[in-house]
Amino acid sequence: MGDPSVEPGILERGFILAMRQAFEQAVNLRPVKLYPGVATPIAGLTPERCDLVIVRENTEGAYVGQGSTIHANTPNTVAIQESVNTRQGIERVVEYSFKLAMNRRKKLTLCHKKNILIEAGKLWQDVVNSVATRYPEVNVDYVHVDAMCFHLPVAPEKFDVVVTDNLFGDIITDLGAVIQGGLGVAASGNLNLDGSAPSMFEAIHGSAPDIAGKGWANPVGAILSAAMMLAHLGEKAAGAGN
């Protein structure tokens, strides 16, 4: 699936997005954790300061794969790309995020761009406000996605659980991977929340055929993804390496 001869978009839209939607993998879960002994490009960053989880909505937003082009290949070409946000889709990922925060440091941050994406941003904020009433112990705040790109490398300790939309989550989790030492150590889970279909766990970088056979590939991301899978299946001791 990762063969470089495959035209861009076929793998992503024809397989990855289709699978996430068909299996109702509502949550893309990406821990950002700096492990002892792992080098990070952030000067002075220690593992004690970098331990957060980004919860990315995984089936909607700009990645629904809907759009159109009219007057193609002319000076009047118009490209329309749709972003879809439903209350149901947002509620399930926000509810999951609050439950996760309850089992961590009881802090949840909504990351969006609601000063520009007003309609989508308002819906996300309304859902967070509504769900927050059921979790009074959780401290809730908000950060614009552009501000997140500043705060995350400078002070990752500000965050515990970050919930965000599909596109923003795709971007800031790659930034998080760099902070924790690179794509080679970054794990992820695509979670079906009600058990109606499989979940999937993978290193976030996908395949790397361009470096095949060179001995550069880092297996840590795949190993940590397998540990996430074990914990998801109820084998928490095995997932923790015990």
PDB file of C-alpha atoms in Angstrom:
ATOM      1  CA  MET A   1       0.000   0.000   0.000  1.00  0.00           C
ATOM      2  CA  GLY A   2       2.919   2.351   0.541  1.00  0.00           C
ATOM      3  CA  ASP A   3       4.573   1.726  -2.815  1.00  0.00           C
ATOM      4  CA  PRO A   4       5.836   5.075  -4.187  1.00  0.00           C
ATOM      5  CA  SER A   5       4.514   4.207  -7.660  1.00  0.00           C
ATOM      6  CA  VAL A   6       0.936   4.555  -6.379  1.00  0.00           C
ATOM      7  CA  GLU A   7      -0.485   7.964  -7.259  1.00  0.00           C
ATOM      8  CA  PRO A   8      -1.026  10.243  -4.206  1.00  0.00           C
ATOM      9  CA  GLY A   9      -4.586  10.176  -2.939  1.00  0.00           C
ATOM     10  CA  ILE A  10      -5.398   6.585  -3.873  1.00  0.00           C
ATOM     11  CA  LEU A  11      -3.995   5.086  -0.687  1.00  0.00           C
ATOM     12  CA  GLU A  12      -5.245   7.904   1.513  1.00  0.00           C
ATOM     13  CA  ARG A  13      -8.776   8.266   0.160  1.00  0.00           C
ATOM     14  CA  GLY A  14      -9.356   4.836  -1.332  1.00  0.00           C
ATOM     15  CA  PHE A  15      -8.157   2.835   1.634  1.00  0.00           C
ATOM     16  CA  ILE A  16      -7.255   4.717   4.821  1.00  0.00           C
ATOM     17  CA  LEU A  17     -10.165   7.173   4.948  1.00  0.00           C
ATOM     18  CA  ALA A  18     -12.612   4.605   3.600  1.00  0.00           C
ATOM     19  CA  MET A  19     -11.576   2.078   6.237  1.00  0.00           C
ATOM     20  CA  ARG A  20     -11.778   4.558   9.124  1.00  0.00           C
ATOM     21  CA  GLN A  21     -15.273   5.534   8.062  1.00  0.00           C
ATOM     22  CA  ALA A  22     -16.518   2.005   7.306  1.00  0.00           C
ATOM     23  CA  PHE A  23     -15.231   0.703  10.657  1.00  0.00           C
ATOM     24  CA  GLU A  24     -16.485   3.810  12.518  1.00  0.00           C
ATOM     25  CA  GLN A  25     -13.018   4.417  13.928  1.00  0.00           C
ATOM     26  CA  ALA A  26     -14.181   7.659  15.510  1.00  0.00           C
ATOM     27  CA  VAL A  27     -11.019   8.463  17.473  1.00  0.00           C
ATOM     28  CA  ASN A  28      -7.445   8.748  16.355  1.00  0.00           C
ATOM     29  CA  LEU A  29      -5.446   8.525  19.583  1.00  0.00           C
ATOM     30  CA  ARG A  30      -1.870   9.789  19.559  1.00  0.00           C
ATOM     31  CA  PRO A  31       0.208   9.926  22.742  1.00  0.00           C
ATOM     32  CA  VAL A  32       2.996  12.516  22.819  1.00  0.00           C
ATOM     33  CA  LYS A  33       5.422  11.175  25.398  1.00  0.00           C
ATOM     34  CA  LEU A  34       9.145  11.788  25.644  1.00  0.00           C
ATOM     35  CA  TYR A  35      10.845   8.667  26.963  1.00  0.00           C
ATOM     36  CA  PRO A  36      14.064   8.760  29.027  1.00  0.00           C
ATOM     37  CA  GLY A  37      17.153   8.570  26.849  1.00  0.00           C
ATOM     38  CA  VAL A  38      15.355   9.608  23.643  1.00  0.00           C
ATOM     39  CA  ALA A  39      16.848  12.655  21.931  1.00  0.00           C
ATOM     40  CA  THR A  40      14.521  15.581  21.221  1.00  0.00           C
ATOM     41  CA  PRO A  41      15.236  18.729  19.183  1.00  0.00           C
ATOM     42  CA  ILE A  42      13.647  20.849  21.933  1.00  0.00           C
ATOM     43  CA  ALA A  43      16.461  22.210  24.095  1.00  0.00           C
ATOM     44  CA  GLY A  44      16.067  21.438  27.777  1.00  0.00           C
ATOM     45  CA  LEU A  45      12.935  19.332  27.412  1.00  0.00           C
ATOM     46  CA  THR A  46      12.681  16.479  29.913  1.00  0.00           C
ATOM     47  CA  PRO A  47      10.330  13.462  30.031  1.00  0.00           C
ATOM     48  CA  GLU A  48       8.623  14.941  33.101  1.00  0.00           C
ATOM     49  CA  ARG A  49       7.463  17.899  30.993  1.00  0.00           C
ATOM     50  CA  CYS A  50       6.224  15.940  27.974  1.00  0.00           C
ATOM     51  CA  ASP A  51       3.368  13.505  28.589  1.00  0.00           C
ATOM     52  CA  LEU A  52       0.117  14.354  26.823  1.00  0.00           C
ATOM     53  CA  VAL A  53      -2.428  12.718  24.539  1.00  0.00           C
ATOM     54  CA  ILE A  54      -3.968  14.197  21.403  1.00  0.00           C
ATOM     55  CA  VAL A  55      -7.455  12.934  20.553  1.00  0.00           C
ATOM     56  CA  ARG A  56      -8.213  13.582  16.893  1.00  0.00           C
ATOM     57  CA  GLU A  57     -11.675  13.224  15.375  1.00  0.00           C
ATOM     58  CA  ASN A  58     -11.113  10.559  12.760  1.00  0.00           C
ATOM     59  CA  THR A  59     -14.005  10.298  10.273  1.00  0.00           C
ATOM     60  CA  GLU A  60     -15.246  13.820   9.479  1.00  0.00           C
ATOM     61  CA  GLY A  61     -13.946  17.337   8.928  1.00  0.00           C
ATOM     62  CA  ALA A  62     -11.967  18.093   5.793  1.00  0.00           C
ATOM     63  CA  TYR A  63     -11.158  14.406   5.378  1.00  0.00           C
ATOM     64  CA  VAL A  64     -14.619  13.234   4.343  1.00  0.00           C
ATOM     65  CA  GLY A  65     -13.198  13.165   0.831  1.00  0.00           C
ATOM     66  CA  GLN A  66     -15.941  15.306  -0.691  1.00  0.00           C
ATOM     67  CA  GLY A  67     -15.334  18.101  -3.157  1.00  0.00           C
ATOM     68  CA  SER A  68     -15.511  19.092  -6.783  1.00  0.00           C
ATOM     69  CA  THR A  69     -13.645  20.969  -9.496  1.00  0.00           C
ATOM     70  CA  ILE A  70     -15.331  22.919 -12.255  1.00  0.00           C
ATOM     71  CA  HIS A  71     -13.763  24.479 -15.350  1.00  0.00           C
ATOM     72  CA  ALA A  72     -10.785  22.167 -14.819  1.00  0.00           C
ATOM     73  CA  ASN A  73      -7.529  22.954 -16.648  1.00  0.00           C
ATOM     74  CA  THR A  74      -8.660  26.436 -17.565  1.00  0.00           C
ATOM     75  CA  PRO A  75      -7.840  29.871 -16.134  1.00  0.00           C
ATOM     76  CA  ASN A  76     -11.291  29.755 -14.499  1.00  0.00           C
ATOM     77  CA  THR A  77     -10.732  26.546 -12.523  1.00  0.00           C
ATOM     78  CA  VAL A  78     -12.675  26.455  -9.255  1.00  0.00           C
ATOM     79  CA  ALA A  79     -11.893  23.823  -6.596  1.00  0.00           C
ATOM     80  CA  ILE A  80     -14.331  23.205  -3.742  1.00  0.00           C
ATOM     81  CA  GLN A  81     -13.316  21.050  -0.766  1.00  0.00           C
ATOM     82  CA  GLU A  82     -15.948  20.277   1.844  1.00  0.00           C
ATOM     83  CA  SER A  83     -15.532  19.992   5.609  1.00  0.00           C
ATOM     84  CA  VAL A  84     -18.290  18.164   7.466  1.00  0.00           C
ATOM     85  CA  ASN A  85     -18.833  18.453  11.226  1.00  0.00           C
ATOM     86  CA  THR A  86     -21.747  16.657  12.879  1.00  0.00           C
ATOM     87  CA  ARG A  87     -22.821  16.944  16.481  1.00  0.00           C
ATOM     88  CA  GLN A  88     -22.891  13.168  16.804  1.00  0.00           C
ATOM     89  CA  GLY A  89     -19.365  12.805  15.474  1.00  0.00           C
ATOM     90  CA  ILE A  90     -18.029  15.541  17.728  1.00  0.00           C
ATOM     91  CA  GLU A  91     -19.878  14.323  20.822  1.00  0.00           C
ATOM     92  CA  ARG A  92     -18.444  10.829  20.696  1.00  0.00           C
ATOM     93  CA  VAL A  93     -14.860  12.054  20.437  1.00  0.00           C
ATOM     94  CA  VAL A  94     -15.356  14.726  23.100  1.00  0.00           C
ATOM     95  CA  GLU A  95     -16.992  12.249  25.477  1.00  0.00           C
ATOM     96  CA  TYR A  96     -14.058   9.884  24.996  1.00  0.00           C
ATOM     97  CA  SER A  97     -11.638  12.751  25.687  1.00  0.00           C
ATOM     98  CA  PHE A  98     -13.306  13.678  28.972  1.00  0.00           C
ATOM     99  CA  LYS A  99     -13.240  10.059  30.141  1.00  0.00           C
ATOM    100  CA  LEU A 100      -9.567   9.884  29.230  1.00  0.00           C
ATOM    101  CA  ALA A 101      -8.851  13.112  31.108  1.00  0.00           C
ATOM    102  CA  MET A 102     -10.567  11.703  34.208  1.00  0.00           C
ATOM    103  CA  ASN A 103      -8.000   8.892  34.216  1.00  0.00           C
ATOM    104  CA  ARG A 104      -5.067  11.239  33.702  1.00  0.00           C
ATOM    105  CA  ARG A 105      -4.454  14.748  35.117  1.00  0.00           C
ATOM    106  CA  LYS A 106      -8.036  15.964  34.697  1.00  0.00           C
ATOM    107  CA  LYS A 107      -7.327  18.666  32.134  1.00  0.00           C
ATOM    108  CA  LEU A 108      -8.841  18.929  28.656  1.00  0.00           C
ATOM    109  CA  THR A 109      -7.947  21.435  25.939  1.00  0.00           C
ATOM    110  CA  LEU A 110     -10.069  22.059  22.849  1.00  0.00           C
ATOM    111  CA  CYS A 111      -7.871  22.978  19.885  1.00  0.00           C
ATOM    112  CA  HIS A 112      -9.609  24.624  16.928  1.00  0.00           C
ATOM    113  CA  LYS A 113      -9.694  27.882  14.952  1.00  0.00           C
ATOM    114  CA  LYS A 114     -13.085  29.174  16.014  1.00  0.00           C
ATOM    115  CA  ASN A 115     -12.257  32.830  15.347  1.00  0.00           C
ATOM    116  CA  ILE A 116     -12.077  32.038  11.612  1.00  0.00           C
ATOM    117  CA  LEU A 117     -13.953  28.736  11.180  1.00  0.00           C
ATOM    118  CA  ILE A 118     -16.866  30.225  13.045  1.00  0.00           C
ATOM    119  CA  GLU A 119     -19.649  27.717  12.387  1.00  0.00           C
ATOM    120  CA  ALA A 120     -17.576  24.568  12.908  1.00  0.00           C
ATOM    121  CA  GLY A 121     -15.744  26.124  15.838  1.00  0.00           C
ATOM    122  CA  LYS A 122     -18.981  27.107  17.548  1.00  0.00           C
ATOM    123  CA  LEU A 123     -20.346  23.574  17.233  1.00  0.00           C
ATOM    124  CA  TRP A 124     -17.175  22.096  18.713  1.00  0.00           C
ATOM    125  CA  GLN A 125     -17.196  24.568  21.595  1.00  0.00           C
ATOM    126  CA  ASP A 126     -20.908  24.025  22.263  1.00  0.00           C
ATOM    127  CA  VAL A 127     -20.377  20.264  22.468  1.00  0.00           C
ATOM    128  CA  VAL A 128     -17.382  20.623  24.796  1.00  0.00           C
ATOM    129  CA  ASN A 129     -19.367  22.972  27.045  1.00  0.00           C
ATOM    130  CA  SER A 130     -22.294  20.558  27.140  1.00  0.00           C
ATOM    131  CA  VAL A 131     -20.241  17.442  27.885  1.00  0.00           C
ATOM    132  CA  ALA A 132     -18.177  19.333  30.482  1.00  0.00           C
ATOM    133  CA  THR A 133     -21.229  19.614  32.734  1.00  0.00           C
ATOM    134  CA  ARG A 134     -20.999  15.839  33.307  1.00  0.00           C
ATOM    135  CA  TYR A 135     -17.324  16.043  34.261  1.00  0.00           C
ATOM    136  CA  PRO A 136     -17.012  18.931  36.731  1.00  0.00           C
ATOM    137  CA  GLU A 137     -13.653  17.604  37.975  1.00  0.00           C
ATOM    138  CA  VAL A 138     -12.009  18.246  34.587  1.00  0.00           C
ATOM    139  CA  ASN A 139     -10.445  21.648  33.963  1.00  0.00           C
ATOM    140  CA  VAL A 140     -11.348  22.786  30.421  1.00  0.00           C
ATOM    141  CA  ASP A 141      -9.599  25.390  28.295  1.00  0.00           C
ATOM    142  CA  TYR A 142      -9.222  26.366  24.641  1.00  0.00           C
ATOM    143  CA  VAL A 143      -6.242  27.071  22.335  1.00  0.00           C
ATOM    144  CA  HIS A 144      -6.282  28.200  18.695  1.00  0.00           C
ATOM    145  CA  VAL A 145      -4.468  25.705  16.476  1.00  0.00           C
ATOM    146  CA  ASP A 146      -1.855  28.259  15.407  1.00  0.00           C
ATOM    147  CA  ALA A 147      -1.161  29.084  19.051  1.00  0.00           C
ATOM    148  CA  MET A 148      -0.921  25.347  19.748  1.00  0.00           C
ATOM    149  CA  CYS A 149       1.945  25.135  17.243  1.00  0.00           C
ATOM    150  CA  PHE A 150       3.770  27.661  19.428  1.00  0.00           C
ATOM    151  CA  HIS A 151       2.898  26.297  22.866  1.00  0.00           C
ATOM    152  CA  LEU A 152       3.378  22.599  22.127  1.00  0.00           C
ATOM    153  CA  PRO A 153       7.146  22.667  21.505  1.00  0.00           C
ATOM    154  CA  VAL A 154       7.842  25.411  24.046  1.00  0.00           C
ATOM    155  CA  ALA A 155       5.762  24.128  26.965  1.00  0.00           C
ATOM    156  CA  PRO A 156       4.164  20.714  26.352  1.00  0.00           C
ATOM    157  CA  GLU A 157       3.560  20.421  30.103  1.00  0.00           C
ATOM    158  CA  LYS A 158       0.653  22.864  29.650  1.00  0.00           C
ATOM    159  CA  PHE A 159      -1.404  20.051  28.120  1.00  0.00           C
ATOM    160  CA  ASP A 160      -2.862  16.748  29.258  1.00  0.00           C
ATOM    161  CA  VAL A 161      -5.651  15.694  26.870  1.00  0.00           C
ATOM    162  CA  VAL A 162      -6.069  17.742  23.686  1.00  0.00           C
ATOM    163  CA  VAL A 163      -9.181  17.174  21.568  1.00  0.00           C
ATOM    164  CA  THR A 164      -9.321  18.527  18.046  1.00  0.00           C
ATOM    165  CA  ASP A 165     -10.796  18.092  14.594  1.00  0.00           C
ATOM    166  CA  ASN A 166      -9.466  15.794  11.890  1.00  0.00           C
ATOM    167  CA  LEU A 167      -7.299  18.210   9.901  1.00  0.00           C
ATOM    168  CA  PHE A 168      -5.850  20.080  12.866  1.00  0.00           C
ATOM    169  CA  GLY A 169      -5.170  16.786  14.617  1.00  0.00           C
ATOM    170  CA  ASP A 170      -3.262  15.475  11.625  1.00  0.00           C
ATOM    171  CA  ILE A 171      -0.975  18.501  11.722  1.00  0.00           C
ATOM    172  CA  ILE A 172      -0.299  18.961  15.429  1.00  0.00           C
ATOM    173  CA  THR A 173       0.312  15.255  16.046  1.00  0.00           C
ATOM    174  CA  ASP A 174       3.211  15.324  13.582  1.00  0.00           C
ATOM    175  CA  LEU A 175       4.574  18.294  15.517  1.00  0.00           C
ATOM    176  CA  GLY A 176       4.088  16.266  18.686  1.00  0.00           C
ATOM    177  CA  ALA A 177       6.011  13.376  17.137  1.00  0.00           C
ATOM    178  CA  VAL A 178       9.003  15.618  16.460  1.00  0.00           C
ATOM    179  CA  ILE A 179       8.941  16.842  20.063  1.00  0.00           C
ATOM    180  CA  GLN A 180       8.966  13.296  21.428  1.00  0.00           C
ATOM    181  CA  GLY A 181      11.940  12.296  19.275  1.00  0.00           C
ATOM    182  CA  GLY A 182      10.665  11.754  15.738  1.00  0.00           C
ATOM    183  CA  LEU A 183       8.142   9.787  13.716  1.00  0.00           C
ATOM    184  CA  GLY A 184       9.988   6.562  14.491  1.00  0.00           C
ATOM    185  CA  VAL A 185       8.849   6.579  18.118  1.00  0.00           C
ATOM    186  CA  ALA A 186       5.276   7.837  17.580  1.00  0.00           C
ATOM    187  CA  ALA A 187       2.370   5.419  18.031  1.00  0.00           C
ATOM    188  CA  SER A 188      -1.327   5.744  17.249  1.00  0.00           C
ATOM    189  CA  GLY A 189      -4.659   4.000  17.530  1.00  0.00           C
ATOM    190  CA  ASN A 190      -7.758   4.314  15.339  1.00  0.00           C
ATOM    191  CA  LEU A 191     -10.521   3.417  17.765  1.00  0.00           C
ATOM    192  CA  ASN A 192     -13.986   2.038  17.199  1.00  0.00           C
ATOM    193  CA  LEU A 193     -15.635   3.068  20.448  1.00  0.00           C
ATOM    194  CA  ASP A 194     -18.571   0.662  20.657  1.00  0.00           C
ATOM    195  CA  GLY A 195     -16.995  -2.628  19.532  1.00  0.00           C
ATOM    196  CA  SER A 196     -19.094  -2.811  16.364  1.00  0.00           C
ATOM    197  CA  ALA A 197     -15.997  -3.062  14.146  1.00  0.00           C
ATOM    198  CA  PRO A 198     -12.238  -3.469  14.508  1.00  0.00           C
ATOM    199  CA  SER A 199      -9.895  -0.814  15.824  1.00  0.00           C
ATOM    200  CA  MET A 200      -6.478  -0.395  14.234  1.00  0.00           C
ATOM    201  CA  PHE A 201      -3.094   0.462  15.748  1.00  0.00           C
ATOM    202  CA  GLU A 202      -0.096   1.658  13.772  1.00  0.00           C
ATOM    203  CA  ALA A 203       3.053   3.740  13.858  1.00  0.00           C
ATOM    204  CA  ILE A 204       1.966   7.133  12.577  1.00  0.00           C
ATOM    205  CA  HIS A 205       4.529   7.349   9.763  1.00  0.00           C
ATOM    206  CA  GLY A 206       3.200   4.485   7.640  1.00  0.00           C
ATOM    207  CA  SER A 207       5.600   2.583   5.385  1.00  0.00           C
ATOM    208  CA  ALA A 208       8.949   3.900   4.159  1.00  0.00           C
ATOM    209  CA  PRO A 209       9.928   2.057   0.967  1.00  0.00           C
ATOM    210  CA  ASP A 210      12.528   4.717   0.150  1.00  0.00           C
ATOM    211  CA  ILE A 211      14.739   3.503   3.018  1.00  0.00           C
ATOM    212  CA  ALA A 212      13.992  -0.226   2.732  1.00  0.00           C
ATOM    213  CA  GLY A 213      17.069  -2.361   3.399  1.00  0.00           C
ATOM    214  CA  LYS A 214      19.187   0.518   4.728  1.00  0.00           C
ATOM    215  CA  GLY A 215      18.811  -0.326   8.410  1.00  0.00           C
ATOM    216  CA  TRP A 216      17.364   3.078   9.263  1.00  0.00           C
ATOM    217  CA  ALA A 217      13.825   2.040  10.176  1.00  0.00           C
ATOM    218  CA  ASN A 218      12.914   2.511  13.842  1.00  0.00           C
ATOM    219  CA  PRO A 219      10.614  -0.233  15.198  1.00  0.00           C
ATOM    220  CA  VAL A 220       9.717   1.617  18.397  1.00  0.00           C
ATOM    221  CA  GLY A 221       6.578   3.261  16.993  1.00  0.00           C
ATOM    222  CA  ALA A 222       5.230  -0.115  15.859  1.00  0.00           C
ATOM    223  CA  ILE A 223       6.077  -1.709  19.214  1.00  0.00           C
ATOM    224  CA  LEU A 224       4.372   1.084  21.161  1.00  0.00           C
ATOM    225  CA  SER A 225       1.338   0.797  18.871  1.00  0.00           C
ATOM    226  CA  ALA A 226       1.132  -2.908  19.697  1.00  0.00           C
ATOM    227  CA  ALA A 227       1.279  -1.972  23.399  1.00  0.00           C
ATOM    228  CA  MET A 228      -1.636   0.433  22.856  1.00  0.00           C
ATOM    229  CA  MET A 229      -3.569  -2.384  21.201  1.00  0.00           C
ATOM    230  CA  LEU A 230      -3.005  -4.694  24.163  1.00  0.00           C
ATOM    231  CA  ALA A 231      -4.234  -2.018  26.579  1.00  0.00           C
ATOM    232  CA  HIS A 232      -7.273  -1.388  24.378  1.00  0.00           C
ATOM    233  CA  LEU A 233      -8.079  -5.117  24.511  1.00  0.00           C
ATOM    234  CA  GLY A 234      -7.970  -5.051  28.312  1.00  0.00           C
ATOM    235  CA  GLU A 235      -4.459  -6.436  28.678  1.00  0.00           C
ATOM    236  CA  LYS A 236      -3.121  -3.363  30.451  1.00  0.00           C
ATOM    237  CA  ALA A 237      -0.299  -5.167  32.261  1.00  0.00           C
ATOM    238  CA  ALA A 238       0.970  -6.626  28.979  1.00  0.00           C
ATOM    239  CA  GLY A 239       0.610  -3.241  27.282  1.00  0.00           C
ATOM    240  CA  ALA A 240       2.727  -1.658  30.024  1.00  0.00           C
ATOM    241  CA  GLY A 241       5.431  -4.250  29.492  1.00  0.00           C
ATOM    242  CA  ASN A 242       4.824  -6.001  32.793  1.00  0.00           C
TER     243      ASN A 242
END
